[in-house]
PDB file of C-alpha atoms in Angstrom:
ATOM      1  CA  MET E  13      78.226  38.555  87.812  1.00 76.00           C
ATOM      2  CA  LEU E  14      77.137  42.129  86.406  1.00 81.00           C
ATOM      3  CA  THR E  15      78.258  43.557  89.569  1.00 86.00           C
ATOM      4  CA  ARG E  16      81.401  42.260  90.177  1.00 88.00           C
ATOM      5  CA  PHE E  17      82.578  43.425  86.760  1.00 90.00           C
ATOM      6  CA  LYS E  18      81.274  46.764  87.655  1.00 92.00           C
ATOM      7  CA  ILE E  19      83.474  46.881  90.641  1.00 93.00           C
ATOM      8  CA  LEU E  20      86.395  45.872  88.806  1.00 94.00           C
ATOM      9  CA  ASN E  21      85.935  48.183  85.949  1.00 95.00           C
ATOM     10  CA  ALA E  22      85.819  51.126  88.843  1.00 96.00           C
ATOM     11  CA  ILE E  23      88.607  49.852  90.800  1.00 97.00           C
ATOM     12  CA  CYS E  24      90.482  49.744  87.312  1.00 96.00           C
ATOM     13  CA  ILE E  25      89.535  53.398  87.081  1.00 97.00           C
ATOM     14  CA  ILE E  26      90.895  54.257  90.448  1.00 97.00           C
ATOM     15  CA  ILE E  27      94.011  52.359  89.773  1.00 97.00           C
ATOM     16  CA  ILE E  28      95.180  54.324  86.679  1.00 97.00           C
ATOM     17  CA  CYS E  29      94.275  57.535  88.596  1.00 97.00           C
ATOM     18  CA  CYS E  30      96.219  56.615  91.255  1.00 96.00           C
ATOM     19  CA  ILE E  31      98.976  56.357  88.829  1.00 95.00           C
ATOM     20  CA  LEU E  32      98.556  59.576  87.481  1.00 95.00           C
ATOM     21  CA  SER E  33      98.510  61.179  90.900  1.00 95.00           C
ATOM     22  CA  GLY E  34     101.888  59.586  91.354  1.00 93.00           C
ATOM     23  CA  ALA E  35     102.934  61.734  88.157  1.00 91.00           C
ATOM     24  CA  PHE E  36     101.740  65.093  90.175  1.00 91.00           C
ATOM     25  CA  TYR E  37     103.749  64.213  93.133  1.00 91.00           C
ATOM     26  CA  PHE E  38     107.459  63.998  90.624  1.00 90.00           C
ATOM     27  CA  GLN E  39     105.784  67.154  89.322  1.00 89.00           C
ATOM     28  CA  PHE E  40     105.260  69.227  92.207  1.00 88.00           C
ATOM     29  CA  TYR E  41     107.032  67.912  95.092  1.00 90.00           C
ATOM     30  CA  LEU E  42     110.248  66.803  93.223  1.00 88.00           C
ATOM     31  CA  LYS E  43     109.982  69.547  90.760  1.00 86.00           C
ATOM     32  CA  GLU E  44     110.642  67.135  87.907  1.00 87.00           C
ATOM     33  CA  ASN E  45     108.291  69.015  85.100  1.00 85.00           C
ATOM     34  CA  PRO E  46     106.703  66.555  82.714  1.00 88.00           C
ATOM     35  CA  CYS E  47     108.495  66.473  79.041  1.00 88.00           C
ATOM     36  CA  PRO E  48     106.316  66.561  75.731  1.00 88.00           C
ATOM     37  CA  LEU E  49     106.031  62.729  75.770  1.00 90.00           C
ATOM     38  CA  CYS E  50     105.126  62.439  79.194  1.00 92.00           C
ATOM     39  CA  LEU E  51     102.004  64.892  78.676  1.00 92.00           C
ATOM     40  CA  LEU E  52     101.271  62.441  75.790  1.00 93.00           C
ATOM     41  CA  GLN E  53     101.293  59.401  77.478  1.00 95.00           C
ATOM     42  CA  ARG E  54      99.010  61.105  80.306  1.00 95.00           C
ATOM     43  CA  CYS E  55      96.647  61.925  77.477  1.00 95.00           C
ATOM     44  CA  SER E  56      96.553  58.174  76.428  1.00 96.00           C
ATOM     45  CA  MET E  57      95.887  57.381  80.162  1.00 97.00           C
ATOM     46  CA  PHE E  58      92.733  59.713  80.069  1.00 97.00           C
ATOM     47  CA  GLY E  59      91.892  57.599  76.695  1.00 96.00           C
ATOM     48  CA  VAL E  60      91.906  54.301  78.704  1.00 97.00           C
ATOM     49  CA  LEU E  61      89.548  56.058  81.623  1.00 97.00           C
ATOM     50  CA  THR E  62      87.095  57.362  79.200  1.00 97.00           C
ATOM     51  CA  GLY E  63      87.089  53.792  77.468  1.00 96.00           C
ATOM     52  CA  LEU E  64      86.321  52.711  81.187  1.00 96.00           C
ATOM     53  CA  THR E  65      83.720  55.375  81.717  1.00 96.00           C
ATOM     54  CA  PHE E  66      81.756  54.291  78.695  1.00 96.00           C
ATOM     55  CA  ASN E  67      81.540  50.853  80.537  1.00 94.00           C
ATOM     56  CA  ILE E  68      79.970  52.472  83.570  1.00 93.00           C
ATOM     57  CA  PHE E  69      77.394  54.597  81.603  1.00 93.00           C
ATOM     58  CA  PHE E  70      76.514  52.211  78.574  1.00 92.00           C
ATOM     59  CA  SER E  71      76.900  48.918  79.862  1.00 89.00           C
ATOM     60  CA  PHE E  72      79.936  46.193  78.781  1.00 91.00           C
ATOM     61  CA  LYS E  73      80.570  46.604  75.438  1.00 91.00           C
ATOM     62  CA  PRO E  74      83.226  45.496  72.802  1.00 93.00           C
ATOM     63  CA  SER E  75      83.448  48.749  71.013  1.00 94.00           C
ATOM     64  CA  HIS E  76      84.041  50.466  74.610  1.00 95.00           C
ATOM     65  CA  PHE E  77      87.010  47.972  75.183  1.00 96.00           C
ATOM     66  CA  ALA E  78      88.148  49.244  71.399  1.00 96.00           C
ATOM     67  CA  ILE E  79      88.367  52.393  72.881  1.00 96.00           C
ATOM     68  CA  ILE E  80      90.567  51.442  75.465  1.00 97.00           C
ATOM     69  CA  ILE E  81      92.798  49.189  73.398  1.00 97.00           C
ATOM     70  CA  ILE E  82      93.262  52.013  71.068  1.00 96.00           C
ATOM     71  CA  SER E  83      94.441  54.370  73.760  1.00 97.00           C
ATOM     72  CA  ALA E  84      96.774  51.965  75.227  1.00 97.00           C
ATOM     73  CA  LEU E  85      98.292  51.459  71.777  1.00 97.00           C
ATOM     74  CA  THR E  86      98.833  55.071  71.204  1.00 96.00           C
ATOM     75  CA  GLY E  87     100.181  55.395  75.008  1.00 96.00           C
ATOM     76  CA  LEU E  88     102.656  52.830  73.920  1.00 97.00           C
ATOM     77  CA  ILE E  89     103.934  54.158  71.111  1.00 95.00           C
ATOM     78  CA  PHE E  90     104.704  57.202  72.827  1.00 94.00           C
ATOM     79  CA  ALA E  91     106.200  55.427  75.687  1.00 95.00           C
ATOM     80  CA  THR E  92     108.264  52.750  73.635  1.00 95.00           C
ATOM     81  CA  ARG E  93     109.697  55.885  71.744  1.00 92.00           C
ATOM     82  CA  GLN E  94     110.733  57.738  74.742  1.00 92.00           C
ATOM     83  CA  VAL E  95     112.467  54.115  76.247  1.00 93.00           C
ATOM     84  CA  LEU E  96     114.341  54.287  72.912  1.00 92.00           C
ATOM     85  CA  LEU E  97     115.682  57.457  73.117  1.00 89.00           C
ATOM     86  CA  HIS E  98     117.140  56.956  76.416  1.00 88.00           C
ATOM     87  CA  ILE E  99     117.998  53.037  76.283  1.00 89.00           C
ATOM     88  CA  CYS E 100     121.480  53.952  75.103  1.00 88.00           C
ATOM     89  CA  PRO E 101     122.922  57.218  76.760  1.00 84.00           C
ATOM     90  CA  LYS E 102     126.100  58.890  75.490  1.00 82.00           C
ATOM     91  CA  PRO E 103     128.840  59.304  77.830  1.00 84.00           C
ATOM     92  CA  GLY E 104     128.392  62.691  79.950  1.00 81.00           C
ATOM     93  CA  GLU E 105     124.568  62.780  79.405  1.00 80.00           C
ATOM     94  CA  PRO E 106     122.065  61.950  82.323  1.00 79.00           C
ATOM     95  CA  LEU E 107     120.848  58.079  82.418  1.00 81.00           C
ATOM     96  CA  GLY E 108     117.269  58.565  81.884  1.00 82.00           C
ATOM     97  CA  TYR E 109     114.768  61.475  82.333  1.00 84.00           C
ATOM     98  CA  GLY E 110     113.463  62.161  85.637  1.00 85.00           C
ATOM     99  CA  SER E 111     113.908  59.902  88.821  1.00 86.00           C
ATOM    100  CA  PRO E 112     113.706  56.246  88.698  1.00 89.00           C
ATOM    101  CA  ILE E 113     111.093  54.552  90.585  1.00 91.00           C
ATOM    102  CA  PHE E 114     111.972  51.037  92.062  1.00 91.00           C
ATOM    103  CA  GLY E 115     114.830  50.899  89.414  1.00 90.00           C
ATOM    104  CA  MET E 116     112.640  51.688  86.282  1.00 93.00           C
ATOM    105  CA  TYR E 117     112.306  55.374  85.022  1.00 93.00           C
ATOM    106  CA  LEU E 118     108.854  56.717  84.752  1.00 93.00           C
ATOM    107  CA  TYR E 119     108.351  55.991  80.627  1.00 93.00           C
ATOM    108  CA  SER E 120     109.557  52.258  81.206  1.00 95.00           C
ATOM    109  CA  TRP E 121     106.739  52.107  83.943  1.00 96.00           C
ATOM    110  CA  SER E 122     104.186  53.703  81.511  1.00 96.00           C
ATOM    111  CA  VAL E 123     105.284  50.628  78.887  1.00 97.00           C
ATOM    112  CA  ILE E 124     104.171  48.044  81.531  1.00 97.00           C
ATOM    113  CA  ILE E 125     101.111  49.932  82.409  1.00 97.00           C
ATOM    114  CA  PHE E 126      99.779  50.118  78.654  1.00 97.00           C
ATOM    115  CA  LEU E 127     100.585  46.608  78.204  1.00 98.00           C
ATOM    116  CA  CYS E 128      98.491  45.557  81.055  1.00 97.00           C
ATOM    117  CA  CYS E 129      95.649  47.879  79.953  1.00 97.00           C
ATOM    118  CA  ILE E 130      95.708  45.829  76.499  1.00 97.00           C
ATOM    119  CA  PHE E 131      95.705  42.605  78.527  1.00 97.00           C
ATOM    120  CA  GLY E 132      93.074  43.191  80.931  1.00 95.00           C
ATOM    121  CA  ALA E 133      90.792  44.479  78.189  1.00 96.00           C
ATOM    122  CA  ALA E 134      91.081  41.426  76.432  1.00 95.00           C
ATOM    123  CA  LEU E 135      90.549  39.789  79.842  1.00 94.00           C
ATOM    124  CA  PHE E 136      87.502  41.602  80.094  1.00 91.00           C
ATOM    125  CA  LEU E 137      86.326  40.666  76.346  1.00 93.00           C
ATOM    126  CA  LEU E 138      87.014  37.107  76.597  1.00 92.00           C
ATOM    127  CA  PHE E 139      84.343  37.369  79.651  1.00 88.00           C
ATOM    128  CA  ILE E 140      81.979  39.782  77.819  1.00 84.00           C
ATOM    129  CA  SER E 141      79.394  37.264  76.581  1.00 78.00           C
ATOM    130  CA  LYS E 142      78.424  36.163  80.002  1.00 75.00           C
ATOM    131  CA  ILE E 143      77.377  39.419  81.337  1.00 74.00           C
ATOM    132  CA  LYS E 144      74.118  40.790  80.910  1.00 71.00           C
ATOM    133  CA  THR E 145      74.155  44.153  78.987  1.00 67.00           C
ATOM    134  CA  SER E 146      71.410  45.314  80.739  1.00 66.00           C
ATOM    135  CA  ASP E 147      71.132  49.318  82.463  1.00 63.00           C
ATOM    136  CA  SER E 148      71.845  48.938  86.101  1.00 72.00           C
ATOM    137  CA  LYS E 149      72.042  51.530  88.715  1.00 86.00           C
ATOM    138  CA  ILE E 150      75.425  53.366  89.194  1.00 91.00           C
ATOM    139  CA  PHE E 151      77.088  52.125  92.496  1.00 92.00           C
ATOM    140  CA  LYS E 152      78.855  54.462  95.012  1.00 95.00           C
ATOM    141  CA  ILE E 153      82.245  53.470  94.112  1.00 95.00           C
ATOM    142  CA  GLU E 154      81.847  53.965  90.098  1.00 95.00           C
ATOM    143  CA  LYS E 155      80.736  57.720  91.527  1.00 95.00           C
ATOM    144  CA  ILE E 156      84.075  58.034  93.343  1.00 97.00           C
ATOM    145  CA  ALA E 157      85.920  56.639  90.340  1.00 97.00           C
ATOM    146  CA  ILE E 158      84.074  59.257  87.833  1.00 96.00           C
ATOM    147  CA  ALA E 159      84.731  62.135  90.343  1.00 97.00           C
ATOM    148  CA  PHE E 160      88.586  61.167  90.775  1.00 97.00           C
ATOM    149  CA  THR E 161      88.608  61.029  86.852  1.00 97.00           C
ATOM    150  CA  ILE E 162      87.206  64.319  86.340  1.00 97.00           C
ATOM    151  CA  THR E 163      89.484  66.155  88.988  1.00 97.00           C
ATOM    152  CA  LEU E 164      92.453  64.677  87.560  1.00 97.00           C
ATOM    153  CA  LEU E 165      91.502  66.081  84.323  1.00 96.00           C
ATOM    154  CA  LEU E 166      90.822  69.567  85.567  1.00 96.00           C
ATOM    155  CA  LEU E 167      94.170  69.400  87.586  1.00 96.00           C
ATOM    156  CA  ASN E 168      96.112  68.541  84.480  1.00 95.00           C
ATOM    157  CA  ILE E 169      94.090  70.932  82.326  1.00 95.00           C
ATOM    158  CA  ILE E 170      95.709  73.713  85.104  1.00 94.00           C
ATOM    159  CA  ALA E 171      99.253  72.403  85.208  1.00 92.00           C
ATOM    160  CA  THR E 172      99.670  71.998  81.296  1.00 92.00           C
ATOM    161  CA  PHE E 173      98.243  75.433  81.289  1.00 91.00           C
ATOM    162  CA  PHE E 174     101.013  76.766  83.483  1.00 89.00           C
ATOM    163  CA  GLU E 175     103.881  74.966  81.830  1.00 87.00           C
ATOM    164  CA  CYS E 176     102.828  75.439  78.051  1.00 87.00           C
ATOM    165  CA  ARG E 177      99.972  77.996  77.929  1.00 83.00           C
ATOM    166  CA  ILE E 178      97.530  76.928  74.956  1.00 85.00           C
ATOM    167  CA  GLY E 179      99.815  75.786  72.404  1.00 80.00           C
ATOM    168  CA  PRO E 180     102.091  72.525  72.091  1.00 81.00           C
ATOM    169  CA  CYS E 181     104.558  71.729  74.765  1.00 82.00           C
ATOM    170  CA  CYS E 182     108.441  71.890  74.365  1.00 78.00           C
ATOM    171  CA  GLU E 183     111.258  70.354  76.413  1.00 72.00           C
ATOM    172  CA  ASN E 184     111.391  73.733  78.234  1.00 68.00           C
ATOM    173  CA  GLY E 185     107.859  74.967  78.189  1.00 68.00           C
ATOM    174  CA  PRO E 186     105.590  76.348  75.215  1.00 73.00           C
ATOM    175  CA  CYS E 187     107.204  75.829  72.259  1.00 72.00           C
ATOM    176  CA  LEU E 188     105.914  78.929  70.503  1.00 62.00           C
TER     177      LEU E 188
ATOM    178  CA  MET N  22      98.317  70.055  74.709  1.00 84.00           C
ATOM    179  CA  ILE N  23      95.684  71.573  76.864  1.00 90.00           C
ATOM    180  CA  PHE N  24      93.105  70.892  74.304  1.00 92.00           C
ATOM    181  CA  THR N  25      93.809  67.280  74.450  1.00 93.00           C
ATOM    182  CA  PHE N  26      92.966  67.130  78.091  1.00 95.00           C
ATOM    183  CA  LEU N  27      90.188  69.359  77.420  1.00 95.00           C
ATOM    184  CA  GLY N  28      88.782  67.051  74.745  1.00 96.00           C
ATOM    185  CA  TYR N  29      88.941  64.167  77.077  1.00 96.00           C
ATOM    186  CA  LEU N  30      86.948  66.010  79.621  1.00 96.00           C
ATOM    187  CA  LEU N  31      84.408  67.196  77.220  1.00 96.00           C
ATOM    188  CA  SER N  32      84.173  63.201  76.341  1.00 96.00           C
ATOM    189  CA  VAL N  33      83.750  62.155  80.013  1.00 96.00           C
ATOM    190  CA  PHE N  34      80.998  65.316  80.506  1.00 96.00           C
ATOM    191  CA  TYR N  35      79.111  64.001  77.434  1.00 96.00           C
ATOM    192  CA  ILE N  36      79.595  60.164  78.802  1.00 96.00           C
ATOM    193  CA  ILE N  37      77.683  61.276  82.099  1.00 95.00           C
ATOM    194  CA  ARG N  38      74.901  63.348  79.916  1.00 94.00           C
ATOM    195  CA  LYS N  39      74.248  59.824  78.729  1.00 93.00           C
ATOM    196  CA  ASN N  40      75.142  61.550  75.018  1.00 95.00           C
ATOM    197  CA  LYS N  41      77.118  58.572  73.011  1.00 95.00           C
ATOM    198  CA  ILE N  42      77.610  60.133  69.656  1.00 96.00           C
ATOM    199  CA  LYS N  43      78.927  63.017  70.956  1.00 96.00           C
ATOM    200  CA  ALA N  44      81.188  61.885  73.384  1.00 96.00           C
ATOM    201  CA  LEU N  45      82.491  59.144  70.723  1.00 96.00           C
ATOM    202  CA  LEU N  46      83.395  62.407  68.638  1.00 96.00           C
ATOM    203  CA  PHE N  47      85.236  63.937  71.366  1.00 96.00           C
ATOM    204  CA  PHE N  48      87.160  60.873  72.143  1.00 96.00           C
ATOM    205  CA  TYR N  49      88.074  60.420  68.499  1.00 95.00           C
ATOM    206  CA  ILE N  50      89.046  64.038  67.512  1.00 95.00           C
ATOM    207  CA  THR N  51      91.060  64.013  70.682  1.00 95.00           C
ATOM    208  CA  THR N  52      93.261  60.785  69.996  1.00 94.00           C
ATOM    209  CA  ALA N  53      93.665  62.225  66.477  1.00 94.00           C
ATOM    210  CA  VAL N  54      95.028  65.539  67.860  1.00 92.00           C
ATOM    211  CA  THR N  55      97.187  63.764  70.492  1.00 91.00           C
ATOM    212  CA  LEU N  56      98.656  61.412  67.575  1.00 92.00           C
ATOM    213  CA  LEU N  57      99.422  64.661  65.560  1.00 90.00           C
ATOM    214  CA  LEU N  58     101.025  66.464  68.394  1.00 87.00           C
ATOM    215  CA  TYR N  59     103.201  63.421  68.608  1.00 87.00           C
ATOM    216  CA  ALA N  60     103.996  63.385  65.006  1.00 87.00           C
ATOM    217  CA  TYR N  61     105.172  67.151  65.281  1.00 83.00           C
ATOM    218  CA  HIS N  62     107.089  66.394  68.408  1.00 81.00           C
ATOM    219  CA  ALA N  63     108.939  63.334  66.276  1.00 80.00           C
ATOM    220  CA  THR N  64     109.715  65.141  63.082  1.00 79.00           C
ATOM    221  CA  SER N  65     110.978  68.582  65.003  1.00 75.00           C
ATOM    222  CA  ASP N  66     113.868  66.250  66.687  1.00 66.00           C
ATOM    223  CA  LEU N  67     114.655  65.244  63.113  1.00 67.00           C
ATOM    224  CA  ASN N  68     114.955  68.614  61.774  1.00 64.00           C
ATOM    225  CA  LEU N  69     113.446  67.482  58.138  1.00 62.00           C
ATOM    226  CA  ASN N  70     112.889  69.628  55.510  1.00 60.00           C
ATOM    227  CA  PHE N  71     110.034  68.815  53.122  1.00 61.00           C
TER     228      PHE N  71
END
């Protein structure tokens, strides 16, 4: 049971990492620089990843799922604000920010992803009492998931530095 | 903005080092900074005068 949950946990990390890698496709291939709210949503996704990484090294505990839910809720606030900013465009203005994917913009997908994170954390919490919370070995898939997370974090640090330098980000680069 | 990503990186680093207190500390500080950055952007859009 513990092994299954550990593998499922690692798969969740890899899925979120793949989503964050997709954002890099839009940033570097389609040349669509992320807006401040987009970067804040990425931060919240890393918060979710931090909670999932806690599960790998400190076993499954409700407090780790609390971290996931807190991060997902903050991300949901940012994504919902961005959806509401673009939900009713003025005539002559672009319909949304960036290119849509499967008919929806990235921030709309972000709302769905954060809702899925909250739902997933709740599902994990339902079965957490059945899991023996003992220290166990770290599987190869978990090592891959952690390496993927750290690589993406480093890439985001470099990309954000070149976009906004050290200060906060504004619409077209650094604020200050 | 760069410091929020750096904060999460440090949090993950301390998780790997099995230092839960420092990892949690960095996580909560970074989340608070992220929310403050959001507040900064939300209020700068509105041009509020305090």
